[in-house]
Amino acid sequence: MKTRTLGPGGPTVSAIGLGCMGMSAFYGGRGSDADAIAVIRHALDQGITLLDTADMYGPHTNETLVGRAIDGRRDDVFVATKFGIQLDPSDPQARGINGRPEYVQQACEASLKRLGIETIDLYYQHRVDPQVPIEDTVGAMARLVEQGKVRHLGLSEASADTLRRAARVHTIAALQSEYSLWSRDPETSGTLAACRELGIGFVPYSPLGRGFLTGTIRTIEDFDDDDYRRHSPRFQGENFDRNLALVESVQAIAQDYGVTPGQLALAWVLAQGDDLVPIPGTKRIGYLDENIAALDIHLTEDDLARIDAIFPPDAASGTRYPAAGMGALNR
Ligand SMILES: NC(=O)c1ccc[n+]([C@@H]2O[C@H](COP(=O)([O-])OP(=O)(O)OC[C@H]3O[C@@H](n4cnc5c(N)ncnc54)[C@H](OP(=O)(O)O)[C@@H]3O)[C@@H](O)[C@H]2O)c1
């Protein structure tokens, strides 16, 4: 397995990770826990070390699942989890963001218990809390490092300015934000540049565009009733059709390489720099192997330029979250 570091001198992890969210939440077609555990263990057998979860996936059940999967294999794994988005059991649509220092401590201790480990390798704030200065939240996260409960700190969907402020309090190993062919915000917002300036690794989430960039999703009717993507602007009506046309337009390039559109999408992310470690999510061993094989694709400069011409930063139709989700991004 190829490896990369999260920032110069940062921790070494497999060059792609495994996103575990869809095994417990947001996307339909979920199988049994035993199936999901088999996928995670297969990933470890293939040399993937970076597993990505969060306390709000399930909520809570995804961390428990990951904990069961890594039981007895702690040395093979670099566990990344997140805190800060609170769900309301009585209202599935409601979301609270909590970055208060006392909550950071409680959330970490609860995650450690569910994961069944003594130290979290990478602990992210899932969304920046606009009510709490980032210095206070990161200060509380830094105390977790002092206590030996966490090894490295990360932020998710934080702005360049927030990253600069956070990095003055404690070393930040990684920023995890959405980045893929159809979500190019980190290029235009300056967060990717800020990561490079500050020596912070970049972990692109949803690198397959929540599955859309694989070209296997042909209609919204493919989704189960409880699938989040039924409510995502990019998957609605005309947006869906326009976005599908974009995916089809890169299919010819994928064919030239003898790879799938999903592999091309991953190879594109990987080609953006050695400081990027994408975390594609899947519930299937076959997809996982296909995603790992994308590490062997080397896109030429000409082809990267061709892809860029087809998929310029603002090509996708529709925002990447509904209005409330867009409002929770730190920009
Ligand atoms: N920080 C954040 O706010 C945030 C937000 C979203 C996600 N994340 C993290 O990022 C991870 C990845 O993102 P994601 O799961 O949203 O999106 P993604 O990785 O872009 O796409 C996942 C979807 O693609 C499908 N897929 C995977 N490999 C495929 C292949 N080779 N061919 C065809 N389809 C394939 C999966 O299907 P199956 O499930 O059927 O295998 C799933 O529906 C998550 O698991 C989570 O850990 C973080």
Short mmCIF file of N, CA, C and O and ligand atoms in Angstrom, two decimals, residues 18-23 27-29 52-54 57 62 82 85 126-127 156-157 176-178 180 204-217 223 227 229 260 262-263 266 279-284 286-288 290-291 321, ligand 1:
data_model
loop_
_atom_site.label_atom_id
_atom_site.label_comp_id
_atom_site.label_asym_id
_atom_site.label_seq_id
_atom_site.Cartn_x
_atom_site.Cartn_y
_atom_site.Cartn_z
N LEU A 18 -10.47 4.77 4.35
CA LEU A 18 -11.83 4.23 4.14
C LEU A 18 -12.81 5.05 4.96
O LEU A 18 -12.67 5.15 6.19
N GLY A 19 -13.78 5.64 4.27
CA GLY A 19 -14.86 6.36 4.94
C GLY A 19 -15.91 5.35 5.38
O GLY A 19 -16.42 4.58 4.56
N CYS A 20 -16.23 5.35 6.67
CA CYS A 20 -17.14 4.32 7.21
C CYS A 20 -18.56 4.83 7.41
O CYS A 20 -19.45 4.06 7.78
N MET A 21 -18.80 6.11 7.16
CA MET A 21 -20.10 6.72 7.45
C MET A 21 -21.29 5.95 6.86
O MET A 21 -22.26 5.66 7.55
N GLY A 22 -21.19 5.65 5.55
CA GLY A 22 -22.34 5.05 4.85
C GLY A 22 -22.72 3.67 5.37
O GLY A 22 -23.80 3.17 5.06
N MET A 23 -21.84 3.07 6.18
CA MET A 23 -22.17 1.76 6.76
C MET A 23 -23.26 1.88 7.82
O MET A 23 -23.90 0.89 8.15
N TYR A 27 -26.75 7.06 3.78
CA TYR A 27 -27.00 6.41 2.49
C TYR A 27 -27.75 5.10 2.73
O TYR A 27 -27.52 4.42 3.73
N GLY A 28 -28.62 4.74 1.78
CA GLY A 28 -29.39 3.51 1.91
C GLY A 28 -28.57 2.29 1.53
O GLY A 28 -27.35 2.36 1.38
N GLY A 29 -29.26 1.19 1.40
CA GLY A 29 -28.61 -0.05 0.97
C GLY A 29 -27.68 -0.63 2.02
O GLY A 29 -26.75 -1.37 1.69
N ASP A 52 -12.14 6.41 8.77
CA ASP A 52 -12.81 7.67 9.12
C ASP A 52 -14.22 7.41 9.65
O ASP A 52 -15.03 6.77 8.98
N THR A 53 -14.49 7.94 10.85
CA THR A 53 -15.83 7.83 11.43
C THR A 53 -16.16 9.15 12.13
O THR A 53 -15.41 10.12 12.00
N ALA A 54 -17.29 9.21 12.83
CA ALA A 54 -17.66 10.40 13.61
C ALA A 54 -18.71 9.97 14.62
O ALA A 54 -19.45 9.01 14.38
N TYR A 57 -22.38 9.76 13.27
CA TYR A 57 -22.81 8.78 12.27
C TYR A 57 -23.58 7.67 13.00
O TYR A 57 -23.01 6.89 13.74
N ASN A 62 -21.81 4.04 14.36
CA ASN A 62 -20.68 3.82 13.44
C ASN A 62 -19.37 3.68 14.23
O ASN A 62 -18.53 2.83 13.88
N LYS A 82 -14.66 12.30 14.88
CA LYS A 82 -15.01 13.73 14.95
C LYS A 82 -16.07 13.96 16.02
O LYS A 82 -16.87 13.07 16.32
N ILE A 85 -21.10 17.86 16.06
CA ILE A 85 -22.46 17.98 15.51
C ILE A 85 -23.34 17.11 16.40
O ILE A 85 -23.12 15.91 16.54
N HIS A 126 -15.91 18.59 13.89
CA HIS A 126 -16.67 18.27 12.67
C HIS A 126 -17.17 19.53 11.95
O HIS A 126 -17.14 19.61 10.71
N ARG A 127 -17.67 20.48 12.72
CA ARG A 127 -18.03 21.79 12.17
C ARG A 127 -17.63 22.85 13.18
O ARG A 127 -17.81 22.67 14.38
N SER A 156 -12.75 20.18 10.35
CA SER A 156 -13.48 19.82 9.14
C SER A 156 -14.27 21.03 8.64
O SER A 156 -14.94 21.69 9.45
N GLU A 157 -14.18 21.30 7.36
CA GLU A 157 -14.90 22.42 6.74
C GLU A 157 -14.60 23.75 7.44
O GLU A 157 -15.49 24.57 7.62
N GLN A 176 -10.24 18.26 6.99
CA GLN A 176 -11.09 17.36 6.20
C GLN A 176 -12.25 18.18 5.63
O GLN A 176 -13.04 18.75 6.36
N SER A 177 -12.26 18.30 4.31
CA SER A 177 -13.34 19.06 3.67
C SER A 177 -13.74 18.34 2.39
O SER A 177 -12.97 17.52 1.86
N GLU A 178 -14.93 18.67 1.90
CA GLU A 178 -15.37 18.02 0.66
C GLU A 178 -14.49 18.51 -0.49
O GLU A 178 -14.28 19.71 -0.66
N SER A 180 -13.60 17.18 -4.63
CA SER A 180 -13.70 16.18 -5.71
C SER A 180 -13.88 16.97 -7.00
O SER A 180 -13.99 18.20 -6.99
N PRO A 204 -9.65 14.90 1.59
CA PRO A 204 -10.87 15.16 0.85
C PRO A 204 -11.95 14.13 1.20
O PRO A 204 -11.72 12.93 1.07
N TYR A 205 -13.09 14.62 1.68
CA TYR A 205 -14.21 13.68 1.90
C TYR A 205 -15.15 13.71 0.70
O TYR A 205 -15.09 14.63 -0.12
N SER A 206 -15.97 12.67 0.61
CA SER A 206 -16.85 12.47 -0.56
C SER A 206 -16.08 12.66 -1.87
O SER A 206 -16.54 13.37 -2.78
N PRO A 207 -14.93 12.00 -2.03
CA PRO A 207 -14.14 12.20 -3.26
C PRO A 207 -14.81 11.62 -4.50
O PRO A 207 -14.43 11.97 -5.62
N LEU A 208 -15.81 10.75 -4.27
CA LEU A 208 -16.57 10.21 -5.41
C LEU A 208 -17.88 10.96 -5.60
O LEU A 208 -18.80 10.45 -6.26
N GLY A 209 -17.97 12.15 -5.01
CA GLY A 209 -19.20 12.93 -5.16
C GLY A 209 -20.40 12.17 -4.63
O GLY A 209 -21.47 12.17 -5.23
N ARG A 210 -20.20 11.54 -3.46
CA ARG A 210 -21.27 10.74 -2.81
C ARG A 210 -21.76 9.65 -3.76
O ARG A 210 -22.93 9.29 -3.76
N GLY A 211 -20.87 9.18 -4.59
CA GLY A 211 -21.18 8.07 -5.51
C GLY A 211 -21.51 8.54 -6.92
O GLY A 211 -21.40 7.79 -7.88
N PHE A 212 -21.89 9.82 -7.06
CA PHE A 212 -22.36 10.31 -8.36
C PHE A 212 -21.28 10.22 -9.44
O PHE A 212 -21.56 9.90 -10.60
N LEU A 213 -20.03 10.51 -9.06
CA LEU A 213 -18.95 10.58 -10.05
C LEU A 213 -18.55 9.20 -10.58
O LEU A 213 -17.76 9.10 -11.52
N THR A 214 -19.11 8.14 -9.99
CA THR A 214 -18.82 6.79 -10.50
C THR A 214 -19.67 6.48 -11.74
O THR A 214 -19.42 5.48 -12.42
N GLY A 215 -20.69 7.31 -11.98
CA GLY A 215 -21.57 7.08 -13.13
C GLY A 215 -22.55 5.94 -12.92
O GLY A 215 -23.31 5.60 -13.83
N THR A 216 -22.56 5.35 -11.73
CA THR A 216 -23.47 4.21 -11.50
C THR A 216 -24.85 4.66 -11.01
O THR A 216 -25.77 3.86 -10.99
N ILE A 217 -24.97 5.92 -10.63
CA ILE A 217 -26.28 6.42 -10.16
C ILE A 217 -26.95 7.07 -11.36
O ILE A 217 -26.51 8.10 -11.85
N PHE A 223 -32.26 5.49 -5.11
CA PHE A 223 -31.99 5.62 -3.68
C PHE A 223 -33.15 5.12 -2.83
O PHE A 223 -34.32 5.31 -3.17
N ASP A 227 -32.54 7.81 2.08
CA ASP A 227 -31.20 8.19 1.61
C ASP A 227 -31.08 9.72 1.58
O ASP A 227 -31.91 10.40 0.97
N ARG A 229 -29.28 11.61 -0.08
CA ARG A 229 -29.09 12.20 -1.41
C ARG A 229 -30.41 12.58 -2.08
O ARG A 229 -30.43 13.40 -3.00
N THR A 260 -12.57 2.81 -14.54
CA THR A 260 -13.96 3.26 -14.39
C THR A 260 -13.98 4.78 -14.12
O THR A 260 -12.96 5.34 -13.67
N GLY A 262 -15.29 6.24 -11.64
CA GLY A 262 -14.99 6.42 -10.22
C GLY A 262 -13.49 6.40 -9.98
O GLY A 262 -12.95 7.22 -9.22
N GLN A 263 -12.80 5.48 -10.63
CA GLN A 263 -11.33 5.43 -10.47
C GLN A 263 -10.68 6.69 -11.02
O GLN A 263 -9.72 7.20 -10.45
N LEU A 266 -11.09 9.42 -8.49
CA LEU A 266 -10.13 9.29 -7.37
C LEU A 266 -8.72 9.63 -7.80
O LEU A 266 -7.97 10.30 -7.07
N ILE A 279 -10.72 9.85 1.31
CA ILE A 279 -11.33 8.78 2.11
C ILE A 279 -12.63 8.30 1.47
O ILE A 279 -13.71 8.51 2.03
N PRO A 280 -12.57 7.66 0.28
CA PRO A 280 -13.81 7.19 -0.33
C PRO A 280 -14.54 6.23 0.60
O PRO A 280 -13.91 5.45 1.31
N GLY A 281 -15.86 6.31 0.57
CA GLY A 281 -16.68 5.44 1.42
C GLY A 281 -17.30 4.32 0.61
O GLY A 281 -17.71 4.53 -0.54
N THR A 282 -17.33 3.14 1.17
CA THR A 282 -18.07 2.06 0.52
C THR A 282 -18.45 0.98 1.51
O THR A 282 -17.83 0.85 2.57
N LYS A 283 -19.50 0.25 1.14
CA LYS A 283 -19.96 -0.86 1.95
C LYS A 283 -19.64 -2.18 1.26
O LYS A 283 -20.11 -3.22 1.69
N ARG A 284 -18.90 -2.12 0.16
CA ARG A 284 -18.70 -3.33 -0.64
C ARG A 284 -17.21 -3.58 -0.90
O ARG A 284 -16.48 -2.68 -1.33
N GLY A 286 -15.90 -5.24 -3.34
CA GLY A 286 -15.56 -5.04 -4.75
C GLY A 286 -15.24 -3.59 -5.06
O GLY A 286 -14.25 -3.28 -5.73
N TYR A 287 -16.07 -2.68 -4.54
CA TYR A 287 -15.82 -1.24 -4.75
C TYR A 287 -14.52 -0.83 -4.05
O TYR A 287 -13.74 -0.02 -4.57
N LEU A 288 -14.31 -1.36 -2.87
CA LEU A 288 -13.10 -1.01 -2.12
C LEU A 288 -11.85 -1.37 -2.92
O LEU A 288 -10.94 -0.55 -3.07
N GLU A 290 -11.64 -1.73 -6.11
CA GLU A 290 -11.58 -0.85 -7.28
C GLU A 290 -10.99 0.51 -6.88
O GLU A 290 -10.15 1.07 -7.61
N ASN A 291 -11.38 0.99 -5.72
CA ASN A 291 -10.89 2.30 -5.27
C ASN A 291 -9.40 2.24 -4.95
O ASN A 291 -8.64 3.17 -5.28
N TYR A 321 -24.83 21.06 -0.36
CA TYR A 321 -25.72 20.75 0.77
C TYR A 321 -27.01 21.56 0.60
O TYR A 321 -26.99 22.63 -0.02
N1 LIG B 1 -16.41 15.78 7.43
C1 LIG B 1 -17.61 15.73 6.90
O1 LIG B 1 -18.44 16.62 7.09
C2 LIG B 1 -17.97 14.55 6.04
C3 LIG B 1 -19.11 14.58 5.23
C4 LIG B 1 -19.39 13.47 4.42
C5 LIG B 1 -18.56 12.36 4.46
N2 LIG B 1 -17.46 12.36 5.28
C6 LIG B 1 -16.57 11.18 5.34
O2 LIG B 1 -16.09 10.90 4.02
C7 LIG B 1 -16.33 9.56 3.67
C8 LIG B 1 -16.54 9.41 2.18
O3 LIG B 1 -17.57 10.24 1.72
P1 LIG B 1 -18.99 9.72 1.20
O4 LIG B 1 -19.19 8.32 1.67
O5 LIG B 1 -19.95 10.77 1.58
O6 LIG B 1 -18.87 9.81 -0.35
P2 LIG B 1 -17.99 9.13 -1.51
O7 LIG B 1 -16.84 8.44 -0.93
O8 LIG B 1 -17.78 10.20 -2.49
O9 LIG B 1 -19.04 8.11 -2.16
C9 LIG B 1 -19.61 7.06 -1.44
C10 LIG B 1 -20.66 6.44 -2.35
O10 LIG B 1 -20.02 5.94 -3.52
C11 LIG B 1 -20.30 4.58 -3.70
N3 LIG B 1 -19.06 3.94 -4.21
C12 LIG B 1 -17.88 3.81 -3.55
N4 LIG B 1 -16.97 3.22 -4.34
C13 LIG B 1 -17.59 2.97 -5.52
C14 LIG B 1 -17.18 2.37 -6.73
N5 LIG B 1 -15.92 1.94 -6.87
N6 LIG B 1 -18.09 2.25 -7.74
C15 LIG B 1 -19.36 2.69 -7.59
N7 LIG B 1 -19.81 3.29 -6.46
C16 LIG B 1 -18.92 3.42 -5.43
C17 LIG B 1 -20.71 4.05 -2.34
O11 LIG B 1 -21.59 2.97 -2.54
P3 LIG B 1 -21.79 1.79 -1.47
O12 LIG B 1 -22.00 2.48 -0.17
O13 LIG B 1 -22.96 1.07 -1.95
O14 LIG B 1 -20.57 0.98 -1.45
C18 LIG B 1 -21.41 5.28 -1.73
O15 LIG B 1 -22.74 5.37 -2.17
C19 LIG B 1 -17.54 9.19 4.53
O16 LIG B 1 -17.65 7.78 4.69
C20 LIG B 1 -17.24 9.90 5.81
O17 LIG B 1 -16.34 9.14 6.63
C21 LIG B 1 -17.16 13.44 6.06
#
